[in-house]
Structures are given as structure tokens and as C-alpha cells.
Coordinates of C-alpha atoms and ligand atoms in Angstrom, one line a residue:
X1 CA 2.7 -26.7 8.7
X2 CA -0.2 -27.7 6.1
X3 CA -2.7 -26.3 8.1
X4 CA -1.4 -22.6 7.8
X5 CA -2.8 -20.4 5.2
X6 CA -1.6 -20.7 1.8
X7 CA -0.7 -17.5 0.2
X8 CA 0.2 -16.5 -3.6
X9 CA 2.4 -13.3 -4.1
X10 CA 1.2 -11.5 -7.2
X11 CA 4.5 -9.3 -9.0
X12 CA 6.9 -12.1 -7.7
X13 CA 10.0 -10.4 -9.6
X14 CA 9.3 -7.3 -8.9
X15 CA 11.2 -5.1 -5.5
X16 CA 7.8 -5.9 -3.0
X17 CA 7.2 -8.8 -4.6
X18 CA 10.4 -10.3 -3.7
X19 CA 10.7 -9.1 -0.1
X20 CA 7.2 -10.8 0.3
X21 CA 8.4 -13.6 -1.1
X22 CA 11.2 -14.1 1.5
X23 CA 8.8 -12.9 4.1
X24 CA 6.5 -15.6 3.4
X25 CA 9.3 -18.4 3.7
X26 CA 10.7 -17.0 6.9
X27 CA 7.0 -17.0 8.6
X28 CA 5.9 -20.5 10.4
X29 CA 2.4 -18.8 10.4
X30 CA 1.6 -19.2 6.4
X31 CA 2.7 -21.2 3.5
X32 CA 4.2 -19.8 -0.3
X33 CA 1.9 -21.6 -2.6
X34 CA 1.6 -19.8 -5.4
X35 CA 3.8 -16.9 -7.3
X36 CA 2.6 -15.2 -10.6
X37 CA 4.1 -13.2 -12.8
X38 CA 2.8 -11.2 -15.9
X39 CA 2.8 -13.5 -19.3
X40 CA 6.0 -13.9 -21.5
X41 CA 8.3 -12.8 -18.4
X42 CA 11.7 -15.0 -18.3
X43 CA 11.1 -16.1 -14.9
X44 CA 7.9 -17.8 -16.3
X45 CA 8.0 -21.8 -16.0
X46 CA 11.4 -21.6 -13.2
X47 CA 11.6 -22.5 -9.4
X48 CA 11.3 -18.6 -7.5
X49 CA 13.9 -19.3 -5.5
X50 CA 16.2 -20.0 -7.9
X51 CA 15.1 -17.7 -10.1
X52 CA 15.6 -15.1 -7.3
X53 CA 19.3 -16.1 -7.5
X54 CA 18.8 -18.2 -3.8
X55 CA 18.2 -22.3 -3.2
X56 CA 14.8 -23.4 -5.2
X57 CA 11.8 -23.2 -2.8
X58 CA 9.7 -26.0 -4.9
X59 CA 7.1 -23.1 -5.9
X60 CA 7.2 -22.7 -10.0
X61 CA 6.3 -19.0 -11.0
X62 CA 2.8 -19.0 -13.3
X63 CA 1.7 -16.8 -16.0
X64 CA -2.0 -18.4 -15.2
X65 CA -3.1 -15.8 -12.1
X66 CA -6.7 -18.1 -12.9
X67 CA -5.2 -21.6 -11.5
X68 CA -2.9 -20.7 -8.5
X69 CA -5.3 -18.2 -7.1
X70 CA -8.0 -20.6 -7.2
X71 CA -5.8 -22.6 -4.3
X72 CA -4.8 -19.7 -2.3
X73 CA -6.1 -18.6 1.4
X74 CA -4.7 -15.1 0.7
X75 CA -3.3 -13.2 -3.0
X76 CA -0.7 -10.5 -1.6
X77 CA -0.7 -8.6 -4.7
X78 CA 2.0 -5.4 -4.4
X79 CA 1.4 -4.8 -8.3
X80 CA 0.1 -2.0 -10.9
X81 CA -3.7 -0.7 -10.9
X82 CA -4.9 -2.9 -13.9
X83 CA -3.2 -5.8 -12.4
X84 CA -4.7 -5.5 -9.2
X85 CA -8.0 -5.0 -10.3
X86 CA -7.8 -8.3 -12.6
X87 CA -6.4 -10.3 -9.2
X88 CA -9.3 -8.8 -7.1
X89 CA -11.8 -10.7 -9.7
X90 CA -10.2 -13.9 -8.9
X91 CA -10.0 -13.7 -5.6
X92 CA -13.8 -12.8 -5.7
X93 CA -14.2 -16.0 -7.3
X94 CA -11.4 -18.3 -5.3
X95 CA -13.5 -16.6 -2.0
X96 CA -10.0 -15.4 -0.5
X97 CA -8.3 -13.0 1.1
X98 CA -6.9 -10.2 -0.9
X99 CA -4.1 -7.8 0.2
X100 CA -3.4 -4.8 -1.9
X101 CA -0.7 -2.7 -1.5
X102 CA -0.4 -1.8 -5.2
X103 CA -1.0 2.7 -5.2
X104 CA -2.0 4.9 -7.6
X105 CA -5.6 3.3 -8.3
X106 CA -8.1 5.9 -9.6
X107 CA -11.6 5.9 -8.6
X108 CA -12.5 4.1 -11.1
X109 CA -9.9 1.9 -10.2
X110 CA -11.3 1.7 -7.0
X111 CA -15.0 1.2 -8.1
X112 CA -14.0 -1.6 -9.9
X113 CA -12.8 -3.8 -6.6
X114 CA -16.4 -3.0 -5.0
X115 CA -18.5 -5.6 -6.6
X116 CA -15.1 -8.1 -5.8
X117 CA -15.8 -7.3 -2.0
X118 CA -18.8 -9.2 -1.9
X119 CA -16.7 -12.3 -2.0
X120 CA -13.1 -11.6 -1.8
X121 CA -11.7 -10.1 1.7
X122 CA -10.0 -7.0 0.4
X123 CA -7.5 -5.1 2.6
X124 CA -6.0 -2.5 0.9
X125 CA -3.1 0.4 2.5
X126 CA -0.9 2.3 0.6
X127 CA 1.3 1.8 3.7
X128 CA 1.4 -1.5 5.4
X129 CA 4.0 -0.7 7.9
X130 CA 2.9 0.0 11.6
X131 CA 4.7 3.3 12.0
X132 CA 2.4 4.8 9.2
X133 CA -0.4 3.7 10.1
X134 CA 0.0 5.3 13.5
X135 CA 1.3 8.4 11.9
X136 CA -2.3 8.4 10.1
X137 CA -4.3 8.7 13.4
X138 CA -1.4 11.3 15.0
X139 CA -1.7 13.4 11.5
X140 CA -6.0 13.1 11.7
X141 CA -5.4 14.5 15.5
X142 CA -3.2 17.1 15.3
X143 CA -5.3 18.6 12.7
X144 CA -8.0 18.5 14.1
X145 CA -6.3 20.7 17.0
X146 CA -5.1 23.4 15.0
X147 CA -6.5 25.8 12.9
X148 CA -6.1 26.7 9.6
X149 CA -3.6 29.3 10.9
X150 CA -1.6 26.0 10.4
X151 CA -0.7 25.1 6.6
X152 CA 0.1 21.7 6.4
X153 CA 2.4 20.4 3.6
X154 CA 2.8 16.3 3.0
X155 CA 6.3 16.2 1.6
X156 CA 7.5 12.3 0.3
X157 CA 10.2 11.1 -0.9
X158 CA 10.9 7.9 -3.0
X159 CA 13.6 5.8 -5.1
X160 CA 13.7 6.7 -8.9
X161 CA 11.9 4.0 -10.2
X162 CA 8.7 4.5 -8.6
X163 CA 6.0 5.6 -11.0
X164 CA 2.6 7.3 -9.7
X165 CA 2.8 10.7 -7.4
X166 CA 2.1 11.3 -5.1
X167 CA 2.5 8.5 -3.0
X168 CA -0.6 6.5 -1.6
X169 CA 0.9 7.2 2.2
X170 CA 1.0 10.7 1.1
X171 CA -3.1 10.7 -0.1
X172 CA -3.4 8.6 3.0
X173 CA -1.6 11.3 5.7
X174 CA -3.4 13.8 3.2
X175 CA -6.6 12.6 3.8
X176 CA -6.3 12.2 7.4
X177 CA -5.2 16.0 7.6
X178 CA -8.7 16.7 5.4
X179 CA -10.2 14.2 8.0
X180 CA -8.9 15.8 11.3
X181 CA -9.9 19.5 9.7
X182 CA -13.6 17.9 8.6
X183 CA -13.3 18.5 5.2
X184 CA -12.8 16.7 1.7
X185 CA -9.6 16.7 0.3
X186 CA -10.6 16.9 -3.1
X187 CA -11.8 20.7 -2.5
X188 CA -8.4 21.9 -0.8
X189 CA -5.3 19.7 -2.3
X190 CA -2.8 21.6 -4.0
X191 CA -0.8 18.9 -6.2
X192 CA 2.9 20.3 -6.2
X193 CA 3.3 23.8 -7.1
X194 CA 5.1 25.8 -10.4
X195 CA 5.1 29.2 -12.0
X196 CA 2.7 32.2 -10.9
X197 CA 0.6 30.2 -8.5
X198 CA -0.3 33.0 -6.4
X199 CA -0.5 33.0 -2.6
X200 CA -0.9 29.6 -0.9
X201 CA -4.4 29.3 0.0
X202 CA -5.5 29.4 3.4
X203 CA -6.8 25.6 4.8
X204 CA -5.3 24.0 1.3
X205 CA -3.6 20.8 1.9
X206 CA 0.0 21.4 0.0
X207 CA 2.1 17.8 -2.0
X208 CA 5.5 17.1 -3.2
X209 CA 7.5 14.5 -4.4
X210 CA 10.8 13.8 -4.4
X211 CA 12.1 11.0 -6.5
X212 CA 16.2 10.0 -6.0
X213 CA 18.3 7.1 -6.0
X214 CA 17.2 4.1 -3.5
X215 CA 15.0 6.3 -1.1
X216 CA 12.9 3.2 0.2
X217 CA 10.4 5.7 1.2
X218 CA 9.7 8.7 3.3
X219 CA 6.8 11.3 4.7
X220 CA 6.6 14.2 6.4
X221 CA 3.4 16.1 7.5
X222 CA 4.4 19.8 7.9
X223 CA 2.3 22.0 10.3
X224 CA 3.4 25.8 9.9
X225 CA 2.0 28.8 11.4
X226 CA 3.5 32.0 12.0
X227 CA 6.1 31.6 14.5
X228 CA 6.4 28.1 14.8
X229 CA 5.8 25.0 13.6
X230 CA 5.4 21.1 13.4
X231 CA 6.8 18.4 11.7
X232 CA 5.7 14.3 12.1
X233 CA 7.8 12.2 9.7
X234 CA 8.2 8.5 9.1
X235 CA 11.3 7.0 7.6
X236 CA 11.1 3.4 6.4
X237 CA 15.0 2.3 5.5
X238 CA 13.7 -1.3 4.8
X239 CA 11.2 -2.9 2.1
X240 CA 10.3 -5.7 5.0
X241 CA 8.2 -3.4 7.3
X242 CA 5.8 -3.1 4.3
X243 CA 5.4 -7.0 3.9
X244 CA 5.5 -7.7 7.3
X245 CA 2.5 -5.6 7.5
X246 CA 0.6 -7.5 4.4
X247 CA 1.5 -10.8 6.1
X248 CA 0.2 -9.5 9.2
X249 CA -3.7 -8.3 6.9
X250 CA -3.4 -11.8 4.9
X251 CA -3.6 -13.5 8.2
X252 CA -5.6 -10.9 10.1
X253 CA -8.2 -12.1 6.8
X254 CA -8.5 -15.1 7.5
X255 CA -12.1 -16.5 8.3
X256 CA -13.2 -12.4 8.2
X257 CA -16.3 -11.8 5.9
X258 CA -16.3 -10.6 2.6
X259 CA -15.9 -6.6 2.2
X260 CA -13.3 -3.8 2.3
X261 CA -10.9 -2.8 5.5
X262 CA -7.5 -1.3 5.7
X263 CA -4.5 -1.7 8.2
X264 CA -6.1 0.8 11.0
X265 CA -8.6 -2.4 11.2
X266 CA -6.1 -4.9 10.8
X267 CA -3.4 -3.3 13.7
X268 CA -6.6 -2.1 15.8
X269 CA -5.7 1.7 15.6
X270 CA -9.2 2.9 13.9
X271 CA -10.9 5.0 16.7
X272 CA -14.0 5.6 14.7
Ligands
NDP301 N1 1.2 -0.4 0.4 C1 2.5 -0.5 0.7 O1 2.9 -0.6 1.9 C2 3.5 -0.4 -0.4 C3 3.1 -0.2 -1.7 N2 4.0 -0.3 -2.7 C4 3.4 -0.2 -4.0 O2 3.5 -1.5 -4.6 C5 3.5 -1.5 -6.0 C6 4.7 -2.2 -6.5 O3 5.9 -1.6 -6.1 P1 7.4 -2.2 -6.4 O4 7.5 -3.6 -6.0 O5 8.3 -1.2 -6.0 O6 7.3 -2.2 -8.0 P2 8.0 -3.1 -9.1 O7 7.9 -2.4 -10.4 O8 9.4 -3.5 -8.6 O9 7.1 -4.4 -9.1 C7 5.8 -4.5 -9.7 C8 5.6 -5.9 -10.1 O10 4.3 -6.1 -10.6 C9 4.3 -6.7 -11.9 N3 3.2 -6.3 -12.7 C10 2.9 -5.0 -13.2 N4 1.8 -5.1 -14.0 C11 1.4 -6.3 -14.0 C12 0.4 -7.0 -14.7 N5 -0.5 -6.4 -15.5 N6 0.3 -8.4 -14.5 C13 1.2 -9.0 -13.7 N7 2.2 -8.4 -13.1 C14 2.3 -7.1 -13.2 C15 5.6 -6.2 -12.5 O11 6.0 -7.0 -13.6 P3 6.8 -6.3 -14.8 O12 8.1 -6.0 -14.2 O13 6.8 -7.4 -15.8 O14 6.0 -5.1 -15.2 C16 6.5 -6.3 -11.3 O15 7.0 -7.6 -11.1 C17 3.5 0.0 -6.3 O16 2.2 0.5 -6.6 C18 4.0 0.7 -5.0 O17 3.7 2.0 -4.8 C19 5.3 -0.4 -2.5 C20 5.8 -0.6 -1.3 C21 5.0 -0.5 -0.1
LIG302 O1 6.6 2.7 -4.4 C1 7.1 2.5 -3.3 O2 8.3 2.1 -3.2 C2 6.3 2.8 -2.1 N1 5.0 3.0 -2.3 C3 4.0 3.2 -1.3 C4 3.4 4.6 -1.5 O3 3.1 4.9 -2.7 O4 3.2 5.3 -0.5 C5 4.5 3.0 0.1 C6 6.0 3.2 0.4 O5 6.2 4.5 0.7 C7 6.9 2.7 -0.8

């Protein structure tokens, strides 16, 4: 068991953070060895497992990101932007694997983890799950067999707690549409829609959010033409086929060089 990579979950209190705790501690293929939390949080200083309201697990939650990441093999870090940006730096410097699942990064966000992939192994989805990831590649192909006769419309809907929109799986399916169509998404996306907006635009890329309740998270593409029309969706109804998927990349990491990939490289579904 000692030789199996050692992995740190960033976030430990939060809903990801716990399910990748547990997942974690169920897998004989890595080892908990680390949980962090943000500074002056009551769960600072107790046993996670205990503090997750279960038997103690012998791993102490830490306020000091610095020290545990230093001993990781992998940081699975399902946070917030700044967060995730802070953990990248450290796992530049502990020369580990870095799984980010954390959405609603901005480009500069995202700018910011680029010098961190010189050292740190950064895989980083907005969707981790398998059925996603495949719906990205299905989304990029049937777009790129239709024409813009087709709108297409990514709908999502998520729990009410959930705090960027929309959704990183919906940018993602968005810009696999913009992909399959062979053009940028930032010319044709059309962020929800309200008041005189005028006719939809032929070849934009429509989003909405729906936010309710528990929804653990859901996506549909929506192809409509005159006539007729296509929907792909993908339900997820449980938090665990999101960290099964980072345990999956954090072990898919290991002893890969330094640099950026995302879960098409880490499930083998990247066709270009
Ligand atoms: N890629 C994927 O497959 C998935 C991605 N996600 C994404 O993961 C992220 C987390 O989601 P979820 O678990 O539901 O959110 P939660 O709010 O339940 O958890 C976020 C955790 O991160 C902690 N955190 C936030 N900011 C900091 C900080 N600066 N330093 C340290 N810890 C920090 C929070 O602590 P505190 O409570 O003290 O703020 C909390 O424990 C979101 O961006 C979400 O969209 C979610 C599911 C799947
Ligand atoms: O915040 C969530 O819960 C989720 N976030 C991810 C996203 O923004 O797409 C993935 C999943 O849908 C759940």
C-alpha cells in the first residue's frame, strides 16, 4: 500500500471535496495523505473523518496548503478560481500532479496556471465524468454534420448553491459545437437571453442555466432546424462519477511530463 501515490484533496469540507475524500479511501490504487482547508475554518486542526461525521481516517485537515502539498504525488483540488490558482503554484514547486476540476476560471485565470505547467502535471475538465467527456466528441461531430440550418442551444441545470454560469461542461459542449462548426465561440455565444433581443442569430451558439434544489448536474445540446430536431443530454444523479474521473487523471499523471491535458487525454477519446 505505501507504494501507491499519495494524494491531498484541496476544499476537503466542501460537497466534491468530500465525495473525493471517500473516493480516495475506498481506492486500493492511491493513498489520502493530505486534506486542506481554507485558514480559520472549524474543521482546521481535527481528524477528516471524524470531522466528516464518519470513524477518524488518521489524516489531520491543514490550513498550510505549503507543507502537505510538498508530500503529495497528486493535489485533487475541486475549489474556487483564486484557490486553484494558489494550489497550481505549489504543485509547480512540489513537481506533482495537479487535478482541477474547480470551473469558472477566466482567462486570466487560466493564464496564470501556464507558467505552473512547466513543472506541475495539470489536468484540468470542467467534467470529469466519462459520459461527458464522450458527449464532448458526439457534440463536436454532430456539428460538424449539420449546418447552420441547425441552432444549437446548451441548456444546464444545477443545485442552488452553485455559483459561476454557465457551467464549465456547458463552455466545454459549447466549445465543442464552435469546434465541430470551425469557429470560435467567443464570436457567436449568446449568454442567456432577456428583453428585446431580436431574432436569434443564425450559427450563434445559445446558454441557459437553471439553478434548483439538489440538481447534481445536467446538459443538453439542443440541435433545431425546421422540422425537426436533436437533443444529446447527460444526467449525472451522483457527485462520485466526477471524482472517480479525477482519481482516474491523478493516476493517469503519474510519471507524465510537465504541461497541460484534459480528460479526452486521460480516457483516450481525443481524436485530434
Ligand atoms: N470538473 C468537475 O467534474 C466538477 C467540477 N465542480 C466544480 O468544483 C468546484 C467546487 O464545487 P463544490 O464542491 O460543489 O463547491 P463547495 O462550495 O461545496 O466546495 C468548495 C470548497 O472549496 C473551498 N475553498 C474555496 N475557496 C477557497 C480558498 N481560497 N482556499 C481554500 N479553500 C477554498 C471551500 O471552502 P469554504 O467553504 O470555506 O469557502 C469549500 O470547501 C466548483 O467550481 C464546481 O463547479 C463540481 C463538480 C464536478
Ligand atoms: O458545480 C457543480 O456542482 C458542477 N460543476 C461542474 C460544471 O460547472 O460543469 C460539473 C458538474 O456539472 C457539477
Amino acid at each position: 500500500m505505501s507504494d501507491v501515490p499519495g494524494i491531498v484533496v484541496t476544499g476537503a469540507s466542501g460537497r466534491m471535496g468530500q465525495m473525493l475524500i471517500r473516493t480516495v479511501m475506498e481506492s486500493d490504487r492511491a493513498k489520502l495523505v493530505g486534506v486542506v482547508e481554507r485558514e480559520g475554518h472549524d474543521w482546521i486542526g481535527q481528524d477528516i473523518g471524524t470531522a466528516m461525521g464518519g470513524a477518524p481516517l488518521d489524516v489531520t485537515v491543514s490550513d498550510d496548503p505549503l507543507e502537505v502539498i510538498a508530500k503529495a504525488h497528486a493535489v485533487i483540488d475541486f475549489t474556487a478560481p483564486a484557490a486553484t490558482v494558489e494550489f497550481a503554484g505549489l504543485a509547480a514547486q512540489a513537481r506533482c500532479v495537479h487535478v482541477i476540476g474547480t470551473t469558472g476560471m477566466t482567462d486570466e485565470d487560466l493564464a496564470k496556471l501556464k507558467p505552473a505547467a512547466r513543472h506541475a502535471t495539470i489536468i484540468r475538465a470542467g467534467n470529469m465524468s466519462l459520459g461527458v467527456n464522450l458527449l464532448v466528441q458526439l457534440t463536436k461531430q454532430v456539428a460538424a454534420a449539420l449546418d447552420e440550418d441547425f441552432d444549437i442551444e446548451v441548456i444546464e441545470a444545477h443545485h442552488n448553491q452553485k455559483v459561476d454560469a454557465p457551467s464549465g461542461t456547458a463552455l466545454m459542449l459549447g466549445e465543442a459545437a464552435a469546434e465541430g462548426r470551425g469557429v470560435s465561440l467567443d464570436a457567436v455565444s449568446d449568454r442567456g437571453r432577456d428583453g428585446m433581443t431580436g431574432k436569434r442569430e443564425r450559427g450563434h451558439i445559445g446558454f441557459h442555466a437553471i439553478r434548483g434544489g439538489d440538481i447534481v448536474g445536467e446538459h443538453d445540446v439542443l440541435f433545431a432546424a425546421a422540422g425537426e430536431r436533436i437533443t444529446l443530454r447527460h444526467v449525472a444523479s451522483d457527485r462520485a462519477v466526477f471524482a472517480r474521473g479525477a482519481l482516474k487523471a491523478a493516476l493517469w499523471g503519474q510519471g507524465r511530463k510537465p504541461g497541460e491535458y484534459d480528460m479526452l487525454d486521460v480516457l483516450g477519446l481525443r481524436k485530434d
